[in-house]
Short mmCIF file of C-alpha atoms and ligand atoms in Angstrom, two decimals:
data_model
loop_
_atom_site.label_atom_id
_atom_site.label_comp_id
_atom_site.label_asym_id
_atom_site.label_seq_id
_atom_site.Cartn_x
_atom_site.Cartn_y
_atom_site.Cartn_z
CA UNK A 3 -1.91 36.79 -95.73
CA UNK A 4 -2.56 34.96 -99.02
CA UNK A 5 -5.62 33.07 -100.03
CA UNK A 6 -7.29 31.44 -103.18
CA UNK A 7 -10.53 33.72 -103.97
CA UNK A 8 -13.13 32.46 -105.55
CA UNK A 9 -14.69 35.18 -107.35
CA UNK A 10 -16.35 33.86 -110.32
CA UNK A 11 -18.57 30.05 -110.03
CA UNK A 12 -16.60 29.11 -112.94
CA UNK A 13 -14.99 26.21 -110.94
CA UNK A 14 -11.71 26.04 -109.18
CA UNK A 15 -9.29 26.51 -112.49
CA UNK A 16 -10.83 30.41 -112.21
CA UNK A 17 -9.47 30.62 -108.94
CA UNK A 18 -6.91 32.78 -107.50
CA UNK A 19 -4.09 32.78 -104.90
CA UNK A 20 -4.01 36.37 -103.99
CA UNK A 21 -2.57 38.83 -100.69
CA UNK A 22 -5.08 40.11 -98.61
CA UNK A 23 -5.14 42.21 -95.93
CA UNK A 24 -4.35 39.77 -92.85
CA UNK A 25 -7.83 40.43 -90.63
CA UNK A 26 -8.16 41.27 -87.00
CA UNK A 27 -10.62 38.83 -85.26
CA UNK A 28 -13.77 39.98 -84.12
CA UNK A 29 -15.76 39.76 -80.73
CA UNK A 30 -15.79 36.32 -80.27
CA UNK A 31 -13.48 35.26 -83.16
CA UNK A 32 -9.84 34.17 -83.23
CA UNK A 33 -7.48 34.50 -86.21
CA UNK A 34 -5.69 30.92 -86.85
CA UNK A 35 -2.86 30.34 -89.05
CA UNK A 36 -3.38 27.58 -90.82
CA UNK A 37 -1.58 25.12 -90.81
CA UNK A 38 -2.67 22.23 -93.00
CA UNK A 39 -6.25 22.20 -94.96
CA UNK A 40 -8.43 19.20 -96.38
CA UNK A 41 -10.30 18.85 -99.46
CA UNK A 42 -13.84 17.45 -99.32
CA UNK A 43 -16.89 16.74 -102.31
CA UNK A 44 -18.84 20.19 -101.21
CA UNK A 45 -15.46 22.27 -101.54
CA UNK A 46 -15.57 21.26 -105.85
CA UNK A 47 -19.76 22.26 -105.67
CA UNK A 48 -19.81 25.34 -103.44
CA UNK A 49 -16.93 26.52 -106.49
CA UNK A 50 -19.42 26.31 -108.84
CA UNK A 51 -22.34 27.24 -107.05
CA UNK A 52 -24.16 23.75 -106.86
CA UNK A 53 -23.96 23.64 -103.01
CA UNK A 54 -26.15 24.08 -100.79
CA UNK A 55 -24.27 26.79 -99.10
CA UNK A 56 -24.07 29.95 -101.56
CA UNK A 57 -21.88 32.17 -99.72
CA UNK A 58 -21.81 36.09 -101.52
CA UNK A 59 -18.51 36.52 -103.97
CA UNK A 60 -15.98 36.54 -103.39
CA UNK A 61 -14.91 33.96 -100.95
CA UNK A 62 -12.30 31.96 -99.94
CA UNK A 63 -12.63 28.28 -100.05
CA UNK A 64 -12.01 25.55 -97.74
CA UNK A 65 -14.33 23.91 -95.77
CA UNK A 66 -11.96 22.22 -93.09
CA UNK A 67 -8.82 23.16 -91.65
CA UNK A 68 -6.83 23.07 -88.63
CA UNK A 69 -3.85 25.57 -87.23
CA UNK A 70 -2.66 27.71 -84.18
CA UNK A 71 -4.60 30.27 -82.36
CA UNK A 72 -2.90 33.46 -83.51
CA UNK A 73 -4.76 36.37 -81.91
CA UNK A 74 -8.54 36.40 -80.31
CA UNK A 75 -11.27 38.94 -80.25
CA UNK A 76 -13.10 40.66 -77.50
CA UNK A 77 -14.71 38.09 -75.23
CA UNK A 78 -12.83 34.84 -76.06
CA UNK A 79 -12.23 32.96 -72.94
CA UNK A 80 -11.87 29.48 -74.01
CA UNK A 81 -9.28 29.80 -76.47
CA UNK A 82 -5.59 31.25 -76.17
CA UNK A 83 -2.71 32.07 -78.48
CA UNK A 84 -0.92 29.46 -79.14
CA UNK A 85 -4.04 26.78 -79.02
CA UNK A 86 -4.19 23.89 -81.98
CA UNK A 87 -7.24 24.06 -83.27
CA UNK A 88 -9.46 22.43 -85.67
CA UNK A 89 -12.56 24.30 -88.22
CA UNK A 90 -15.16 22.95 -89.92
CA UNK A 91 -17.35 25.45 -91.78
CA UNK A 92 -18.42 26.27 -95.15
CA UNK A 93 -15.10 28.47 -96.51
CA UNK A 94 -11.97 30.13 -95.72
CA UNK A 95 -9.86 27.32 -95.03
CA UNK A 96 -7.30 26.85 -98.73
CA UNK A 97 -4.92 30.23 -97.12
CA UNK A 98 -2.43 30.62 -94.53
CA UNK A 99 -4.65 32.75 -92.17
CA UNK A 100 -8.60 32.49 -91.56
CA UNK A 101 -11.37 33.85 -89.29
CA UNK A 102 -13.27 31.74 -87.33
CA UNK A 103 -16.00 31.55 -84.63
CA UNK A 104 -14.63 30.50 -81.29
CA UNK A 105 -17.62 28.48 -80.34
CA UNK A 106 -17.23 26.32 -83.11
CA UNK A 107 -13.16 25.32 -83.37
CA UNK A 108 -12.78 21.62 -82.03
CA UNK A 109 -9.53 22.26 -79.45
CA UNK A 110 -6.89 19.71 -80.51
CA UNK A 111 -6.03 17.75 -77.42
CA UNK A 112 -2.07 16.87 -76.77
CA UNK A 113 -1.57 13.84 -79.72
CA UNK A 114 -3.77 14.73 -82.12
CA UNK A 115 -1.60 15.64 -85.11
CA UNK A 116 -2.89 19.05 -86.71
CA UNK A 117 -2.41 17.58 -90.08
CA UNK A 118 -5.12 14.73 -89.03
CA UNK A 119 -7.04 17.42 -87.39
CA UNK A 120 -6.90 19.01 -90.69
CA UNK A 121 -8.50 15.90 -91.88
CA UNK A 122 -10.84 14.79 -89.78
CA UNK A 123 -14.65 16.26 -88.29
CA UNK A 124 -15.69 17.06 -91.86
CA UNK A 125 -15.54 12.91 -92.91
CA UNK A 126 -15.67 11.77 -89.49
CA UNK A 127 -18.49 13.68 -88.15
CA UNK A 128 -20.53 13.02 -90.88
CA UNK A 129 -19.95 9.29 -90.58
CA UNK A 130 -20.65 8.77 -87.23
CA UNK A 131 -23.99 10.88 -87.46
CA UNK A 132 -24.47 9.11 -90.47
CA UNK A 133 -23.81 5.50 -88.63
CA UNK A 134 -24.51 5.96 -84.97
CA UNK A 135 -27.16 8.26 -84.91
CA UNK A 136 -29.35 8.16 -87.89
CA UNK A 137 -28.59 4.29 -88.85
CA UNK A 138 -28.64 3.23 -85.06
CA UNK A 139 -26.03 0.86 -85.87
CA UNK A 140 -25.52 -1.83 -83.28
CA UNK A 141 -22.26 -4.11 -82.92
CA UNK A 142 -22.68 -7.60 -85.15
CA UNK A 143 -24.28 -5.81 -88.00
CA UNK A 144 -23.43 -6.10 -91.51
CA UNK A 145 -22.82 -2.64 -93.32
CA UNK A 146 -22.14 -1.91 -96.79
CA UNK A 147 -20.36 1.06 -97.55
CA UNK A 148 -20.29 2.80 -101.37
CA UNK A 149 -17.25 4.78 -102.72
CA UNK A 150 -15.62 3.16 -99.20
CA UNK A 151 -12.02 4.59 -100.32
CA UNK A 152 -13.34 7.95 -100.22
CA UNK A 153 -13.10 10.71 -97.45
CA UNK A 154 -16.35 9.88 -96.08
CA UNK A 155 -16.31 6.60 -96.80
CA UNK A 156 -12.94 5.40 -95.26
CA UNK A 157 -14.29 6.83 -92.25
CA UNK A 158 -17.20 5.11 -92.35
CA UNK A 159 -15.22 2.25 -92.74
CA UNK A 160 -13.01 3.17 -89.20
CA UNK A 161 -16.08 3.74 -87.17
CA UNK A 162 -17.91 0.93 -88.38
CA UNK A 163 -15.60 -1.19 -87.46
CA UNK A 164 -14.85 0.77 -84.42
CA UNK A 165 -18.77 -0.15 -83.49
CA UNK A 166 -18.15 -3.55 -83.84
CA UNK A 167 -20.09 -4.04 -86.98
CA UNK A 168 -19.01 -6.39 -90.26
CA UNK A 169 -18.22 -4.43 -93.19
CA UNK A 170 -18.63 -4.63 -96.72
CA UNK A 171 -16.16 -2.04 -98.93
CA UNK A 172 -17.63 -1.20 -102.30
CA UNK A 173 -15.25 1.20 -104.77
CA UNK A 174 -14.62 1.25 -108.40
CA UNK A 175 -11.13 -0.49 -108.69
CA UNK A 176 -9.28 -3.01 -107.57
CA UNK A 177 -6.88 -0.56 -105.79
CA UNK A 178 -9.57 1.16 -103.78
CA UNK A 179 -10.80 -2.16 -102.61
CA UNK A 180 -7.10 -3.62 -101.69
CA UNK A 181 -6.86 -0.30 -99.41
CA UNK A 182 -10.43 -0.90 -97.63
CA UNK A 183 -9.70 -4.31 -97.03
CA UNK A 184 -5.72 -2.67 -95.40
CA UNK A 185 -8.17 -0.48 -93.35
CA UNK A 186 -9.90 -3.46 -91.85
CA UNK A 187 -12.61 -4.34 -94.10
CA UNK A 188 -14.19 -7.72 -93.89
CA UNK A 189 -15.13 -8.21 -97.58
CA UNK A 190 -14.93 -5.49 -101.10
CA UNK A 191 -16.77 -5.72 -103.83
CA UNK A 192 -15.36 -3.58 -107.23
CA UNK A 193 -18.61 -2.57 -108.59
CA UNK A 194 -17.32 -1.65 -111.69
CA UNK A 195 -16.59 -5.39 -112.90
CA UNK A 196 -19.16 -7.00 -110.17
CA UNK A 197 -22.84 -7.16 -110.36
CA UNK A 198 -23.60 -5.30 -106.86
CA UNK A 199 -26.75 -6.92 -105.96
CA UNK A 200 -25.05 -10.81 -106.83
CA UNK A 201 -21.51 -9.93 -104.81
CA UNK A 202 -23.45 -8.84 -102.12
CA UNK A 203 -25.17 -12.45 -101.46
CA UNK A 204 -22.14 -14.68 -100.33
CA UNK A 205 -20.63 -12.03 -98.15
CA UNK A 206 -23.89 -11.68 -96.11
CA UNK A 207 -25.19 -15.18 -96.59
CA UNK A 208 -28.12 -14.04 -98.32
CA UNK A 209 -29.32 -11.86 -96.04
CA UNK A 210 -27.98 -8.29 -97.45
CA UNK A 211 -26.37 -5.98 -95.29
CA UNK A 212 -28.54 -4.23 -92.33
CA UNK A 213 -27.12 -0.51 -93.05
CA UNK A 214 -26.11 0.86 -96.61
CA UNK A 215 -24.10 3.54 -96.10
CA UNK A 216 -24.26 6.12 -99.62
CA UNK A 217 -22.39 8.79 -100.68
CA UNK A 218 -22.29 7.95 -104.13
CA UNK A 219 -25.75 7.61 -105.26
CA UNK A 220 -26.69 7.22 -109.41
CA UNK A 221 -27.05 3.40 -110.99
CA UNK A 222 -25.49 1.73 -107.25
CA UNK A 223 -28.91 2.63 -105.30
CA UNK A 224 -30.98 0.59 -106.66
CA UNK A 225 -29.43 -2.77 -106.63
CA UNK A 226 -27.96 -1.94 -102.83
CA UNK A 227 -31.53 -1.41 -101.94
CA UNK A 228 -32.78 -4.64 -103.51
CA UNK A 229 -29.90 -6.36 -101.62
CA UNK A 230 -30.53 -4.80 -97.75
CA UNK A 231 -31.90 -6.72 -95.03
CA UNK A 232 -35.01 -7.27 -93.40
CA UNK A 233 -35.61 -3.84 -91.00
CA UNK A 234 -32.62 -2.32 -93.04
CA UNK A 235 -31.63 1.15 -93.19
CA UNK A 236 -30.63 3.00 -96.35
CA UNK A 237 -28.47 6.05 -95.52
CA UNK A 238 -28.53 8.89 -98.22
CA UNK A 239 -25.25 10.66 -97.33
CA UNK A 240 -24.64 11.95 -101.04
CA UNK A 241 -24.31 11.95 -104.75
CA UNK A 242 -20.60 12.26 -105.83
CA UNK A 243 -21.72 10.20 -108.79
CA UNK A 244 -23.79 12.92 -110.16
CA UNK A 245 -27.50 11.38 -110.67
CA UNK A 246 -29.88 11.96 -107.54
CA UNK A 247 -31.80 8.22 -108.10
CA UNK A 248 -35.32 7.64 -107.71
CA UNK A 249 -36.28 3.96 -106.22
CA UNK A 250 -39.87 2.07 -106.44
CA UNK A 251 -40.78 2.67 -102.64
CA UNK A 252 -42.66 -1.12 -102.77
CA UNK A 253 -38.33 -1.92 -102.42
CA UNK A 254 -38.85 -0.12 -98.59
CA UNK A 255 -42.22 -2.16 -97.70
CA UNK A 256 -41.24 -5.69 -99.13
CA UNK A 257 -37.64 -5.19 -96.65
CA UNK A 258 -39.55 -3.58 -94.10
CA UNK A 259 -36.89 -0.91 -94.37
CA UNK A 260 -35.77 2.75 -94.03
CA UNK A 261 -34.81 5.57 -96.29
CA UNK A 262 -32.73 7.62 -93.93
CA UNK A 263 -31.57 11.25 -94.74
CA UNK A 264 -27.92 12.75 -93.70
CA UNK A 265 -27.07 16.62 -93.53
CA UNK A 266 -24.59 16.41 -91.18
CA UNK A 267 -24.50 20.13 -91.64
CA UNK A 268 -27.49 21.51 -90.54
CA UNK A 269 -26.86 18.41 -87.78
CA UNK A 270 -24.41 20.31 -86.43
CA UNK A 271 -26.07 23.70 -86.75
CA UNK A 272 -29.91 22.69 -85.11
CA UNK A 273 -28.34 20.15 -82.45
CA UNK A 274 -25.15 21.13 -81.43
CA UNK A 275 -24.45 19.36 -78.10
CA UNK A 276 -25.57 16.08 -79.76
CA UNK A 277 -23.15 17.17 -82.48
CA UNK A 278 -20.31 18.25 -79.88
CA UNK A 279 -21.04 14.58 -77.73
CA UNK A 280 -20.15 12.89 -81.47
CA UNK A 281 -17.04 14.78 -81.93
CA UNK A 282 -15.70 14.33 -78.36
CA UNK A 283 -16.45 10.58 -78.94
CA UNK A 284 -14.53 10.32 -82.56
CA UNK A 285 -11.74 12.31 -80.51
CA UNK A 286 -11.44 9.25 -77.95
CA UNK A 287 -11.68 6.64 -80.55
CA UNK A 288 -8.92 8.51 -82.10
CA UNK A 289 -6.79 8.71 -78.75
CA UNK A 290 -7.36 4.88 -78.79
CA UNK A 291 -5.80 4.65 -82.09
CA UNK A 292 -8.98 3.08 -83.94
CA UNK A 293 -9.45 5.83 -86.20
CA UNK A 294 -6.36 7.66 -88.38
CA UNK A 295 -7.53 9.56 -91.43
CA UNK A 296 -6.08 7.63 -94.71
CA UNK A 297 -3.92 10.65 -96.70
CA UNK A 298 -4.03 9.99 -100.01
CA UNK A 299 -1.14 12.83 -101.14
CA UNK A 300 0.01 15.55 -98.84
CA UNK A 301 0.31 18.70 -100.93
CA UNK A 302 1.33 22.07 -100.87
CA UNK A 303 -1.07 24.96 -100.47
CA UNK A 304 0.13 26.08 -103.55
CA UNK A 305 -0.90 23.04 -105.87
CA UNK A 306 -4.93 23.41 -104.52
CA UNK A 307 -5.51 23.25 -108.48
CA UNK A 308 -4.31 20.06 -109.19
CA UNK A 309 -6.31 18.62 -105.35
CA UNK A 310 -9.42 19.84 -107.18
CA UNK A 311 -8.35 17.73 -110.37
CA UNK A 312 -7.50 14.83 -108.50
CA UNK A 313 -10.96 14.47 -106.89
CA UNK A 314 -12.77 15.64 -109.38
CA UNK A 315 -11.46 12.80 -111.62
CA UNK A 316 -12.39 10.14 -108.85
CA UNK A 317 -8.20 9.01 -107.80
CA UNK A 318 -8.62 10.37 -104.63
CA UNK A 319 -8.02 7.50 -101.77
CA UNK A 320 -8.97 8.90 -98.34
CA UNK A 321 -8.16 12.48 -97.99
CA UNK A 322 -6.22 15.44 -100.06
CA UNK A 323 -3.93 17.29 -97.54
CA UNK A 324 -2.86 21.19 -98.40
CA UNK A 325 -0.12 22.18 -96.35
CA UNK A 326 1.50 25.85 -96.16
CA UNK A 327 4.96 25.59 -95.66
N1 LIG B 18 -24.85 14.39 -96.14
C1 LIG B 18 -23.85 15.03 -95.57
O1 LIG B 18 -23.98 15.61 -94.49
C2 LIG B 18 -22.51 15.01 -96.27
C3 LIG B 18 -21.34 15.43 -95.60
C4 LIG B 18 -20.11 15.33 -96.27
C5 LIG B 18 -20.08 14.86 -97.59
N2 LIG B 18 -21.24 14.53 -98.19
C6 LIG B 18 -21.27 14.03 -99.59
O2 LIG B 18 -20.63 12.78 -99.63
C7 LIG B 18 -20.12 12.57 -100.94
C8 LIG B 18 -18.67 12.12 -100.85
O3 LIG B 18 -17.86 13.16 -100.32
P1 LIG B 18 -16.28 12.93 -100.11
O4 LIG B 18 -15.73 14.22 -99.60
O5 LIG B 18 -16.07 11.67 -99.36
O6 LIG B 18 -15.82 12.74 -101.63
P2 LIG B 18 -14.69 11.77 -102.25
O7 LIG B 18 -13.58 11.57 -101.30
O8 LIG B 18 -14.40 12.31 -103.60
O9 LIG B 18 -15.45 10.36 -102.38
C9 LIG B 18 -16.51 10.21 -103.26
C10 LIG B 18 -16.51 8.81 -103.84
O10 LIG B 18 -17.60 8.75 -104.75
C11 LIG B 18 -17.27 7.87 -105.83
N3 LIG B 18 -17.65 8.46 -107.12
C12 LIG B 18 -18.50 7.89 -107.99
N4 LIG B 18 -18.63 8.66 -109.08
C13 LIG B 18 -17.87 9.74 -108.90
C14 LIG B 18 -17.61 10.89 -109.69
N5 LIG B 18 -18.19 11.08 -110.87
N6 LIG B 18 -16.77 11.83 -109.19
C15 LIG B 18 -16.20 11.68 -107.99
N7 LIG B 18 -16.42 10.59 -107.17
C16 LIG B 18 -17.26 9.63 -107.64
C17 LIG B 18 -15.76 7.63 -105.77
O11 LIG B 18 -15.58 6.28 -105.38
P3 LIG B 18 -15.49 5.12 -106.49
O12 LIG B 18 -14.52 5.58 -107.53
O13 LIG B 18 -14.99 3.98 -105.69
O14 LIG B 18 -16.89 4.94 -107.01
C18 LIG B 18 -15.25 8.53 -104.65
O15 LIG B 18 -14.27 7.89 -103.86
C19 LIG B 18 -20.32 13.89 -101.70
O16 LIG B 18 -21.48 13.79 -102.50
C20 LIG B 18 -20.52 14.89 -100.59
O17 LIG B 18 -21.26 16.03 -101.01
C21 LIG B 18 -22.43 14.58 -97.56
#
């Protein structure tokens, strides 16, 4: 097998596309070939050892993935050769093979695409925890969503308006916003020429959206915050931007409103049939065609490099695809 190793936290121009030894599964472990890999925000930190996940060098990156079953370990009943699958986990994902815990593969059901499979629980999970769970988000309500031609933020977008709410796409250029408002959006805003807090008052009719939906963070917080509704809830997904803000927490009493955490993660990891009840729902929302993963380039396993480039210079639109040939 062949896989990029990270063996250095010197970022992902010091990685390296090496042959391994291809690796028998475990007791409860299959071995998938992979068939198509997505890049998300944590795979560029966990390269440099600013996420929260430290795994011990070296490693293989690659967070999310999907492929066929390829062999299974002692005790595996639920999964055969031959099975699409789809893996979210911290690594091992950007090579043509990888090891993964039965219990946690997502089975692909007949018509989901692998390469949207490859593409999808990582953004999609986190959304609808994000939206349905922690926001309580009911249909009718207004939601704003930051960097909303992102990964995480077009599908905040699709289940948003999936949930019957009203949304409000926010992104840095005009060409970002022209694709949230293909995906459905009711209104953008390009906060890089628009004052946030002023663009958000016609749109809403004064009121300010109920949920703000953030992974962005930096400068944007504190005029979304200053815009939200009465009872609203601020969700703190992440900080692509770079600066963690700080707000003046007399913003939360004078709205009445709610600073709500995300770690969709640990989510996952502490509840997992609340987690698993999420994913099964996403699944039938895909099957009824209201979600599809946006691909912004579809690119061979080869050319991870220049993914890592691309997002970390903020072009990416939806989600980078790997694929091995
Ligand atoms: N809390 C959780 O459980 C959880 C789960 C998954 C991801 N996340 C976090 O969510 C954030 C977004 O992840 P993603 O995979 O959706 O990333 P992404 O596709 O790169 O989207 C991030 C968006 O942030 C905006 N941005 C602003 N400044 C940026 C900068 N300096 N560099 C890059 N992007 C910048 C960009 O939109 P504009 O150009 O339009 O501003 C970009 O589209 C990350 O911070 C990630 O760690 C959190």
């Amino acid at each position: 097998m062949h896989a990029w190793l990270c063996e250095t936290l010197e970022g992902a121009d010091a990685l390296q596309w090496k042959e391994l030894p291809t690796p028998q599964p475990g007791p409860g472990e299959v071995r998938i070939a992979v068939k198509a890999a997505s890049l998300n925000f944590p795979d560029l930190l966990i390269v440099q050892g600013r996420y929260q996940v430290k795994p011990p060098l070296p490693f293989v990156p690659g967070a999310e993935y999907a492929g066929i079953v390829e062999a299974v370990g002692a005790g595996v009943t639920q999964l055969a050769v031959g099975d699409a699958v789809a893996a979210v986990g911290a690594t091992g994902g950007f090579a043509t093979h990888a090891i993964a815990d039965a219990a946690r593969l997502m089975p692909l059901p007949p018509g989901f695409a692998i390469e949207d499979g490859a593409a999808f629980a990582f953004t999609y999970g986190t959304s609808h925890h994000a939206l349905m769970d922690r926001g309580r988000l009911k249909a009718g309500e207004t939601v704003l969503v930051l960097g909303a031609a992102g990964g995480v933020g077009t599908a905040a977008l699709q289940i948003a308006k999936a949930a019957g709410a009203r949304v409000i796409a926010a992104a840095s250029s005009d060409e970002k916003c022209a694709l949230c408002l293909s995906l459905g959006a009711d209104a953008a805003i390009n906060y890089s020429r628009e004052d946030l807090r002023e663009a958000l008052k016609a749109p809403t009719g004064g009121k300010g959206p109920d949920i703000v939906y953030d992974p962005v963070g930096g400068a944007l917080a504190e005029p979304a915050f200053r815009a939200i509704a009465w009872r609203g809830r601020y969700l703190v997904v992440g900080f692509a931007g770079g600066a963690i803000p700080a707000l003046p927490w007399n913003l939360a009493l004078l709205k009445g409103a709610a600073v709500v955490g995300v770690f969709w993660g640990d989510f996952a990891r502490r509840e997992p049939q609340a987690h698993a009840a999420g994913l099964a729902e996403l699944a039938r929302w895909y099957g009824q065609g209201w979600l599809r993963p946006v691909i912004d380039q579809r690119l061979p396993m080869a050319e991870l490099k220049s993914a890592y480039a691309r997002m970390g210079s903020r072009q990416v639109r939806g989600k980078l695809l790997l694929v091995n040939a």
